[in-house]
Short mmCIF file of C-alpha atoms (C1' of nucleotides) in Angstrom, two decimals:
data_model
loop_
_atom_site.label_atom_id
_atom_site.label_comp_id
_atom_site.label_asym_id
_atom_site.label_seq_id
_atom_site.Cartn_x
_atom_site.Cartn_y
_atom_site.Cartn_z
CA MET R 1 -169.27 -78.54 -12.63
CA SER R 2 -168.72 -80.34 -15.94
CA GLU R 3 -170.92 -79.33 -18.81
CA ALA R 4 -169.73 -82.08 -21.06
CA GLY R 5 -172.18 -83.93 -23.25
CA LEU R 6 -171.53 -87.41 -21.69
CA PRO R 7 -171.96 -89.31 -24.97
CA ARG R 8 -173.09 -92.77 -24.64
CA TYR R 9 -170.64 -95.41 -25.66
CA HIS R 10 -170.98 -97.23 -28.94
CA SER R 11 -168.48 -99.89 -28.08
CA GLY R 12 -168.91 -103.65 -27.75
CA GLY R 13 -169.26 -103.97 -31.46
CA LEU R 14 -166.78 -104.94 -34.16
CA ALA R 15 -164.54 -102.03 -33.29
CA GLY R 16 -163.90 -103.60 -29.92
CA GLU R 17 -162.66 -106.90 -31.47
CA ALA R 18 -160.49 -105.02 -33.91
CA LEU R 19 -159.02 -103.00 -31.07
CA LEU R 20 -158.38 -106.03 -29.03
CA GLU R 21 -156.58 -107.54 -31.94
CA GLU R 22 -154.43 -104.48 -32.25
CA LEU R 23 -153.62 -104.46 -28.51
CA ARG R 24 -152.76 -108.24 -28.64
CA ALA R 25 -150.32 -107.60 -31.50
CA THR R 26 -148.79 -104.70 -29.64
CA LEU R 27 -148.45 -106.43 -26.22
CA VAL R 28 -147.68 -110.01 -26.99
CA HIS R 29 -144.91 -108.93 -29.16
CA GLY R 30 -142.56 -108.12 -26.31
CA ASN R 31 -144.02 -110.58 -23.73
CA PRO R 32 -145.41 -113.75 -25.25
CA GLU R 33 -146.49 -115.36 -21.98
CA ARG R 34 -149.13 -112.87 -21.23
CA THR R 35 -152.41 -113.42 -22.79
CA ALA R 36 -154.92 -115.03 -20.43
CA THR R 37 -155.78 -112.54 -17.68
CA LEU R 38 -154.63 -109.63 -19.93
CA ASP R 39 -157.24 -110.58 -22.51
CA THR R 40 -160.15 -110.67 -20.12
CA THR R 41 -159.11 -107.49 -18.41
CA LEU R 42 -158.73 -105.59 -21.72
CA ARG R 43 -162.08 -106.95 -22.86
CA PHE R 44 -163.76 -105.70 -19.70
CA VAL R 45 -162.27 -102.26 -20.27
CA ALA R 46 -163.08 -102.15 -23.95
CA GLU R 47 -166.67 -103.14 -23.34
CA HIS R 48 -167.43 -100.70 -20.55
CA GLY R 49 -165.26 -97.91 -21.68
CA LEU R 50 -163.31 -96.26 -18.81
CA GLY R 51 -162.02 -93.37 -20.91
CA PRO R 52 -162.28 -89.78 -19.69
CA GLN R 53 -165.70 -89.24 -21.20
CA SER R 54 -167.35 -92.29 -19.82
CA LEU R 55 -169.99 -91.91 -17.23
CA PRO R 56 -168.15 -93.84 -14.55
CA VAL R 57 -165.10 -91.58 -14.92
CA GLU R 58 -167.26 -88.50 -15.00
CA ILE R 59 -168.85 -89.51 -11.75
CA ILE R 60 -165.44 -90.40 -10.21
CA GLN R 61 -164.12 -87.00 -11.18
CA LEU R 62 -167.21 -85.31 -9.78
CA VAL R 63 -166.69 -86.96 -6.42
CA GLY R 64 -162.92 -86.96 -6.54
CA ASP R 65 -162.34 -83.45 -5.48
CA ARG R 66 -161.50 -81.50 -2.24
CA TRP R 67 -164.99 -81.46 -0.66
CA SER R 68 -167.31 -84.06 -2.06
CA ALA R 69 -166.48 -86.95 0.43
CA LEU R 70 -167.23 -84.60 3.36
CA MET R 71 -170.13 -82.82 1.83
CA LEU R 72 -171.98 -85.98 0.71
CA THR R 73 -171.17 -87.78 3.98
CA VAL R 74 -172.68 -84.94 5.95
CA LEU R 75 -175.68 -84.76 3.68
CA ALA R 76 -176.31 -88.38 4.40
CA ALA R 77 -177.27 -87.25 7.87
CA GLY R 78 -180.43 -85.46 6.88
CA THR R 79 -181.69 -82.31 5.28
CA PHE R 80 -179.63 -79.16 5.25
CA ARG R 81 -179.80 -75.57 4.16
CA PRO R 82 -176.76 -74.31 2.30
CA SER R 83 -175.66 -71.97 5.06
CA GLU R 84 -175.87 -74.86 7.58
CA LEU R 85 -174.05 -77.15 5.23
CA GLN R 86 -171.25 -74.61 4.74
CA LYS R 87 -170.89 -74.17 8.50
CA VAL R 88 -170.84 -77.84 9.27
CA VAL R 89 -168.46 -78.74 6.38
CA SER R 90 -166.19 -75.85 7.35
CA LEU R 91 -166.00 -76.69 10.98
CA LEU R 92 -165.29 -80.31 10.34
CA SER R 93 -162.61 -79.48 7.87
CA HIS R 94 -160.90 -77.40 10.55
CA ILE R 95 -160.05 -80.62 12.33
CA GLY R 96 -157.69 -81.22 9.56
CA ASN R 97 -156.39 -77.67 9.50
CA SER R 98 -158.04 -76.99 6.28
CA ASN R 99 -159.74 -73.93 5.10
CA SER R 100 -163.48 -73.41 4.79
CA ILE R 101 -165.44 -74.25 1.75
CA SER R 102 -166.46 -71.21 -0.12
CA GLN R 103 -170.15 -70.58 -0.88
CA ARG R 104 -169.27 -70.55 -4.54
CA VAL R 105 -168.09 -74.09 -4.75
CA LEU R 106 -170.74 -75.35 -2.29
CA THR R 107 -173.60 -74.28 -4.44
CA ALA R 108 -171.81 -75.33 -7.57
CA LYS R 109 -171.18 -78.80 -6.13
CA LEU R 110 -174.77 -79.11 -4.94
CA ARG R 111 -176.02 -78.21 -8.38
CA SER R 112 -173.78 -80.85 -10.10
CA TYR R 113 -174.98 -83.43 -7.56
CA GLU R 114 -178.55 -82.48 -8.34
CA ARG R 115 -177.88 -82.75 -12.03
CA LEU R 116 -176.79 -86.36 -11.77
CA GLY R 117 -179.67 -87.13 -9.48
CA PHE R 118 -177.71 -87.50 -6.25
CA VAL R 119 -179.33 -84.74 -4.19
CA ARG R 120 -182.79 -83.20 -4.28
CA ARG R 121 -183.28 -79.51 -4.07
CA THR R 122 -186.42 -77.98 -2.41
CA ALA R 123 -186.95 -74.26 -2.57
CA TRP R 124 -189.67 -72.17 -0.88
CA ASP R 125 -190.40 -68.70 -2.09
CA THR R 126 -190.52 -67.16 1.30
CA VAL R 127 -188.81 -64.10 2.45
CA PRO R 128 -186.02 -64.39 3.42
CA PRO R 129 -185.66 -67.28 0.94
CA ARG R 130 -185.10 -70.90 2.10
CA THR R 131 -183.71 -73.91 0.28
CA ASP R 132 -183.25 -77.43 1.52
CA TYR R 133 -180.97 -80.11 0.13
CA ASP R 134 -181.03 -83.76 0.91
CA LEU R 135 -179.79 -86.97 -0.70
CA THR R 136 -181.93 -89.01 -3.02
CA PRO R 137 -181.97 -92.81 -2.76
CA LEU R 138 -179.34 -92.85 -5.53
CA GLY R 139 -177.28 -90.42 -3.45
CA HIS R 140 -177.49 -92.55 -0.40
CA GLU R 141 -176.17 -95.46 -2.37
CA LEU R 142 -173.24 -93.22 -3.58
CA VAL R 143 -172.43 -92.22 -0.03
CA LYS R 144 -172.43 -95.86 0.92
CA ILE R 145 -169.72 -96.43 -1.63
CA ILE R 146 -167.82 -93.47 -0.49
CA ARG R 147 -167.98 -94.67 3.02
CA ASP R 148 -166.54 -98.02 1.93
CA ILE R 149 -163.61 -96.31 0.25
CA VAL R 150 -162.97 -94.12 3.20
CA LEU R 151 -162.98 -97.13 5.64
CA TRP R 152 -160.59 -98.93 3.31
CA CYS R 153 -158.35 -95.98 3.16
CA LEU R 154 -158.28 -95.69 6.91
CA ASP R 155 -157.59 -99.39 7.28
CA LYS R 156 -154.68 -99.13 4.93
CA GLU R 157 -153.41 -95.81 6.24
CA ASP R 158 -150.40 -97.10 8.01
CA ASP R 159 -149.30 -99.05 4.91
CA VAL R 160 -149.72 -96.01 2.71
CA ARG R 161 -147.86 -93.71 5.11
CA SER R 162 -144.91 -96.00 5.46
CA ALA R 163 -144.85 -96.24 1.64
CA ILE R 164 -144.85 -92.47 1.34
CA GLN R 165 -142.16 -92.24 3.95
CA ALA R 166 -139.93 -94.68 2.20
CA PHE R 167 -140.45 -93.24 -1.11
CA ASP R 168 -139.74 -89.65 -0.02
CA GLU R 169 -136.60 -90.75 1.85
CA SER R 170 -135.20 -92.46 -1.22
CA GLU R 171 -135.90 -89.31 -3.14
CA ASP R 172 -133.81 -86.64 -1.49
CA GLU R 173 -130.65 -88.60 -1.15
CA MET E 1 -148.99 -85.25 -8.04
CA SER E 2 -149.54 -83.79 -4.64
CA GLU E 3 -146.49 -82.95 -2.55
CA ALA E 4 -148.58 -82.14 0.60
CA GLY E 5 -147.33 -83.35 3.81
CA LEU E 6 -150.35 -85.39 4.72
CA PRO E 7 -150.46 -84.62 8.37
CA ARG E 8 -151.97 -87.19 10.60
CA TYR E 9 -155.13 -86.33 12.31
CA HIS E 10 -155.07 -85.37 15.95
CA SER E 11 -158.77 -85.60 16.39
CA GLY E 12 -160.90 -87.89 18.47
CA GLY E 13 -160.00 -85.99 21.54
CA LEU E 14 -161.64 -83.25 23.39
CA ALA E 15 -161.67 -80.97 20.38
CA GLY E 16 -164.03 -83.41 18.73
CA GLU E 17 -166.50 -83.15 21.63
CA ALA E 18 -166.37 -79.37 21.72
CA LEU E 19 -166.88 -79.27 18.00
CA LEU E 20 -169.80 -81.60 18.19
CA GLU E 21 -171.31 -79.36 20.75
CA GLU E 22 -170.91 -76.37 18.58
CA LEU E 23 -172.41 -78.22 15.62
CA ARG E 24 -175.32 -79.35 17.74
CA ALA E 25 -175.97 -75.79 18.87
CA THR E 26 -175.89 -74.53 15.28
CA LEU E 27 -177.98 -77.20 13.72
CA VAL E 28 -180.68 -78.02 16.24
CA HIS E 29 -181.53 -74.47 16.57
CA GLY E 30 -183.32 -74.39 13.27
CA ASN E 31 -184.59 -77.97 13.24
CA PRO E 32 -185.14 -79.45 16.64
CA GLU E 33 -186.21 -82.89 15.53
CA ARG E 34 -182.85 -83.91 14.14
CA THR E 35 -180.32 -85.28 16.55
CA ALA E 36 -180.17 -89.06 16.36
CA THR E 37 -178.74 -90.02 13.01
CA LEU E 38 -177.24 -86.59 12.68
CA ASP E 39 -175.11 -87.05 15.68
CA THR E 40 -173.77 -90.44 14.80
CA THR E 41 -172.91 -89.28 11.32
CA LEU E 42 -171.20 -86.12 12.53
CA ARG E 43 -169.27 -88.17 14.99
CA PHE E 44 -168.07 -90.56 12.28
CA VAL E 45 -166.90 -87.59 10.28
CA ALA E 46 -165.28 -85.84 13.18
CA GLU E 47 -163.33 -88.97 14.22
CA HIS E 48 -162.07 -90.01 10.82
CA GLY E 49 -161.58 -86.58 9.35
CA LEU E 50 -162.74 -86.21 5.81
CA GLY E 51 -161.18 -82.86 5.27
CA PRO E 52 -159.22 -82.04 2.10
CA GLN E 53 -155.99 -82.93 3.86
CA SER E 54 -157.04 -86.28 5.17
CA LEU E 55 -155.58 -89.32 3.58
CA PRO E 56 -158.78 -90.73 2.27
CA VAL E 57 -159.64 -87.60 0.44
CA GLU E 58 -156.02 -87.43 -0.86
CA ILE E 59 -156.35 -90.90 -2.25
CA ILE E 60 -159.75 -90.20 -3.63
CA GLN E 61 -158.29 -87.09 -5.31
CA LEU E 62 -155.44 -89.01 -6.67
CA VAL E 63 -157.71 -91.48 -8.33
CA GLY E 64 -160.45 -89.14 -9.27
CA ASP E 65 -158.86 -87.79 -12.37
CA ARG E 66 -159.16 -88.35 -16.05
CA TRP E 67 -157.00 -91.39 -16.39
CA SER E 68 -156.56 -93.29 -13.10
CA ALA E 69 -159.53 -95.58 -13.45
CA LEU E 70 -158.37 -96.77 -16.90
CA MET E 71 -154.72 -96.79 -16.02
CA LEU E 72 -155.03 -98.85 -12.81
CA THR E 73 -157.55 -101.20 -14.37
CA VAL E 74 -155.16 -101.95 -17.18
CA LEU E 75 -152.24 -102.29 -14.78
CA ALA E 76 -154.30 -104.91 -12.94
CA ALA E 77 -153.76 -107.17 -15.96
CA GLY E 78 -150.00 -107.57 -15.54
CA THR E 79 -146.73 -105.86 -15.98
CA PHE E 80 -146.33 -103.03 -18.43
CA ARG E 81 -143.55 -100.83 -19.80
CA PRO E 82 -144.56 -97.18 -19.89
CA SER E 83 -144.68 -97.08 -23.69
CA GLU E 84 -146.88 -100.18 -23.63
CA LEU E 85 -149.12 -98.61 -21.07
CA GLN E 86 -149.47 -95.38 -22.90
CA LYS E 87 -150.43 -97.22 -26.09
CA VAL E 88 -152.99 -99.44 -24.40
CA VAL E 89 -154.56 -96.63 -22.49
CA SER E 90 -154.70 -94.28 -25.50
CA LEU E 91 -156.21 -96.92 -27.76
CA LEU E 92 -158.81 -97.83 -25.14
CA SER E 93 -159.68 -94.23 -24.58
CA HIS E 94 -160.30 -93.76 -28.30
CA ILE E 95 -163.44 -95.91 -27.86
CA GLY E 96 -164.92 -92.97 -26.17
CA ASN E 97 -163.56 -90.53 -28.62
CA SER E 98 -161.15 -89.15 -26.12
CA ASN E 99 -157.56 -88.10 -26.72
CA SER E 100 -154.46 -89.96 -25.84
CA ILE E 101 -152.76 -89.72 -22.53
CA SER E 102 -149.55 -87.80 -22.74
CA GLN E 103 -146.27 -89.29 -21.58
CA ARG E 104 -145.94 -86.50 -19.09
CA VAL E 105 -149.00 -87.32 -17.05
CA LEU E 106 -148.49 -91.03 -17.55
CA THR E 107 -145.20 -90.99 -15.76
CA ALA E 108 -146.31 -88.46 -13.13
CA LYS E 109 -149.31 -90.57 -12.33
CA LEU E 110 -147.16 -93.71 -12.13
CA ARG E 111 -144.87 -91.99 -9.66
CA SER E 112 -147.59 -90.88 -7.44
CA TYR E 113 -149.04 -94.33 -7.48
CA GLU E 114 -145.65 -95.74 -6.60
CA ARG E 115 -145.31 -93.13 -3.75
CA LEU E 116 -148.52 -94.31 -2.01
CA GLY E 117 -147.47 -97.93 -2.54
CA PHE E 118 -149.97 -98.84 -5.24
CA VAL E 119 -147.53 -99.72 -8.07
CA ARG E 120 -144.02 -101.09 -8.03
CA ARG E 121 -141.38 -99.76 -10.30
CA THR E 122 -138.54 -102.04 -11.55
CA ALA E 123 -135.80 -100.55 -13.60
CA TRP E 124 -133.02 -102.17 -15.47
CA ASP E 125 -129.96 -100.26 -16.48
CA THR E 126 -129.70 -101.77 -19.89
CA VAL E 127 -129.36 -99.98 -23.15
CA PRO E 128 -131.85 -98.97 -24.34
CA PRO E 129 -133.29 -98.54 -20.86
CA ARG E 130 -136.19 -100.56 -19.66
CA THR E 131 -138.71 -100.07 -16.88
CA ASP E 132 -141.48 -102.25 -15.74
CA TYR E 133 -144.58 -101.26 -13.73
CA ASP E 134 -146.97 -103.50 -11.91
CA LEU E 135 -149.44 -103.38 -9.07
CA THR E 136 -148.64 -104.12 -5.52
CA PRO E 137 -151.14 -106.16 -3.45
CA LEU E 138 -152.33 -102.84 -2.09
CA GLY E 139 -152.80 -101.58 -5.63
CA HIS E 140 -154.74 -104.71 -6.54
CA GLU E 141 -157.12 -104.00 -3.57
CA LEU E 142 -157.48 -100.47 -4.79
CA VAL E 143 -158.38 -101.63 -8.32
CA LYS E 144 -160.89 -103.94 -6.74
CA ILE E 145 -162.64 -100.92 -5.17
CA ILE E 146 -162.43 -98.97 -8.43
CA ARG E 147 -163.99 -101.88 -10.28
CA ASP E 148 -166.93 -101.91 -7.78
CA ILE E 149 -167.39 -98.19 -8.31
CA VAL E 150 -167.43 -98.59 -12.11
CA LEU E 151 -169.91 -101.51 -11.95
CA TRP E 152 -172.16 -99.49 -9.69
CA CYS E 153 -172.00 -96.52 -12.08
CA LEU E 154 -172.78 -98.67 -15.06
CA ASP E 155 -175.67 -100.24 -13.19
CA LYS E 156 -177.10 -96.88 -12.45
CA GLU E 157 -176.22 -95.35 -15.76
CA ASP E 158 -179.75 -95.01 -16.99
CA ASP E 159 -180.91 -93.41 -13.76
CA VAL E 160 -178.17 -90.79 -13.96
CA ARG E 161 -178.63 -90.08 -17.68
CA SER E 162 -182.38 -89.53 -17.24
CA ALA E 163 -181.67 -87.32 -14.25
CA ILE E 164 -179.15 -85.33 -16.31
CA GLN E 165 -181.69 -85.03 -19.20
CA ALA E 166 -184.46 -83.77 -16.87
CA PHE E 167 -182.16 -81.32 -15.24
CA ASP E 168 -180.81 -79.87 -18.46
CA GLU E 169 -184.29 -79.60 -19.96
CA SER E 170 -185.60 -77.68 -17.00
CA GLU E 171 -182.50 -75.38 -17.24
CA ASP E 172 -182.83 -73.84 -20.70
CA GLU E 173 -186.51 -72.97 -20.60
"C1'" DC D 1 -180.42 -66.20 3.36
"C1'" DC D 2 -179.83 -67.92 -1.61
"C1'" DG D 3 -176.97 -67.75 -5.33
"C1'" DA D 4 -175.13 -65.60 -9.40
"C1'" DA D 5 -171.25 -62.67 -11.21
"C1'" DT D 6 -166.57 -61.23 -11.27
"C1'" DC D 7 -161.60 -61.32 -10.41
"C1'" DC D 8 -157.58 -64.04 -9.67
"C1'" DG D 9 -154.15 -67.52 -8.12
"C1'" DA D 10 -153.16 -72.53 -8.40
"C1'" DC D 11 -153.16 -76.76 -10.57
"C1'" DG D 12 -154.22 -80.43 -14.07
"C1'" DG D 13 -153.17 -81.84 -18.31
"C1'" DG D 14 -151.62 -81.70 -23.41
"C1'" DA D 15 -147.71 -80.72 -26.87
"C1'" DT D 16 -143.14 -80.37 -27.84
"C1'" DA D 17 -138.25 -80.62 -27.36
"C1'" DC D 18 -134.33 -82.45 -25.02
"C1'" DT D 19 -130.97 -85.62 -22.10
"C1'" DG D 20 -129.26 -90.33 -20.94
"C1'" DC O 1 -137.11 -96.11 -24.56
"C1'" DA O 2 -137.44 -93.64 -20.07
"C1'" DG O 3 -137.86 -89.43 -17.95
"C1'" DT O 4 -137.54 -84.33 -17.41
"C1'" DA O 5 -138.34 -79.49 -18.60
"C1'" DT O 6 -140.86 -75.81 -20.87
"C1'" DC O 7 -144.75 -73.64 -22.58
"C1'" DC O 8 -149.67 -72.96 -22.77
"C1'" DC O 9 -154.44 -73.27 -21.73
"C1'" DG O 10 -158.58 -74.71 -19.46
"C1'" DT O 11 -160.61 -75.59 -15.26
"C1'" DC O 12 -160.84 -75.76 -10.02
"C1'" DG O 13 -161.31 -73.21 -6.08
"C1'" DG O 14 -161.08 -69.07 -2.88
"C1'" DA O 15 -162.53 -64.04 -1.96
"C1'" DT O 16 -165.52 -60.53 -2.88
"C1'" DT O 17 -169.49 -58.16 -4.53
"C1'" DC O 18 -174.24 -57.60 -5.90
"C1'" DG O 19 -179.08 -58.67 -6.58
"C1'" DG O 20 -183.59 -60.93 -5.21
#
DNA sequence: CCGAATCCGACGGGATACTG
DNA sequence: CAGTATCCCGTCGGATTCGG
């Protein structure tokens, strides 16, 4: 869904060192005892680049929407035609009292997954037309990661919900 | 940033079974040989609920934006005041030729993290005012997951980029 | 049945100004 | 310095229509 150019990072060079120097000057000023872990963390970020244009963040944004977790998890089960996928995703989302996914965003999402190499599109020119979508090996790896996230979230669900409750209560007093 | 009620799922019961039956009827119809892995996957999704309103997807959406990966990773390095955090995040994002994060979204993000129990807010009523933010243990776990995602993305960066290139080339022909 | 095009409401996110 | 409010714009996402 993003048409950005995804420019490769040209970091890791001298700019990174100068930057770290500037950050050190900024931060240590008000809090002298922090340098050790701070420095290694900042170095990690500076090297890999986690800015909005970085590939990791682009991927995170692509998957961090309303439907991707569900769509990709379902797709991990096999090969689907768009109409099938729409029906399955919609039915499953109804469990949580959510609306159906529209065909528009379904196809758009599938295309963006295909663009990054997460799904494979196979089209026959029959009549009526038929198109199949399934995950690539890379896509299966991605789903594995998503699954880990989901399981972690479910594991921490009680903690998060009590935090939400405590926060909301202390708000409207 | 989302004020939704995050209703708990009431799945896993009979509705799930009826739903699976309906899905089975829909899917096996056009493709009889798929039942085994499909069924277990659908069952997983039906039980845990990965719809747009589910807590996992809410969390994924919260983190799946422009700034969260960077913000949370930086926060993992220690305690920060908002102005410090803004400066660090902005400087680091400049590596990727991105703009700075605005104070508006910075504070909004911090509040939503705090709401879910990922960060802790400590405020003194001094003058001038001072506020410190740092990660909770839960937040540190979250950052660990984000770090894994980022490392995976970086590991697959070449694959993804070549996929993008191939896709875009086959587009404008 | 696939999917592109159009219209439209909602939200994310940036810039600025203002209060405590 | 922390935080909120206002304004604005670009994008996301839903509903509908049309073509192949």
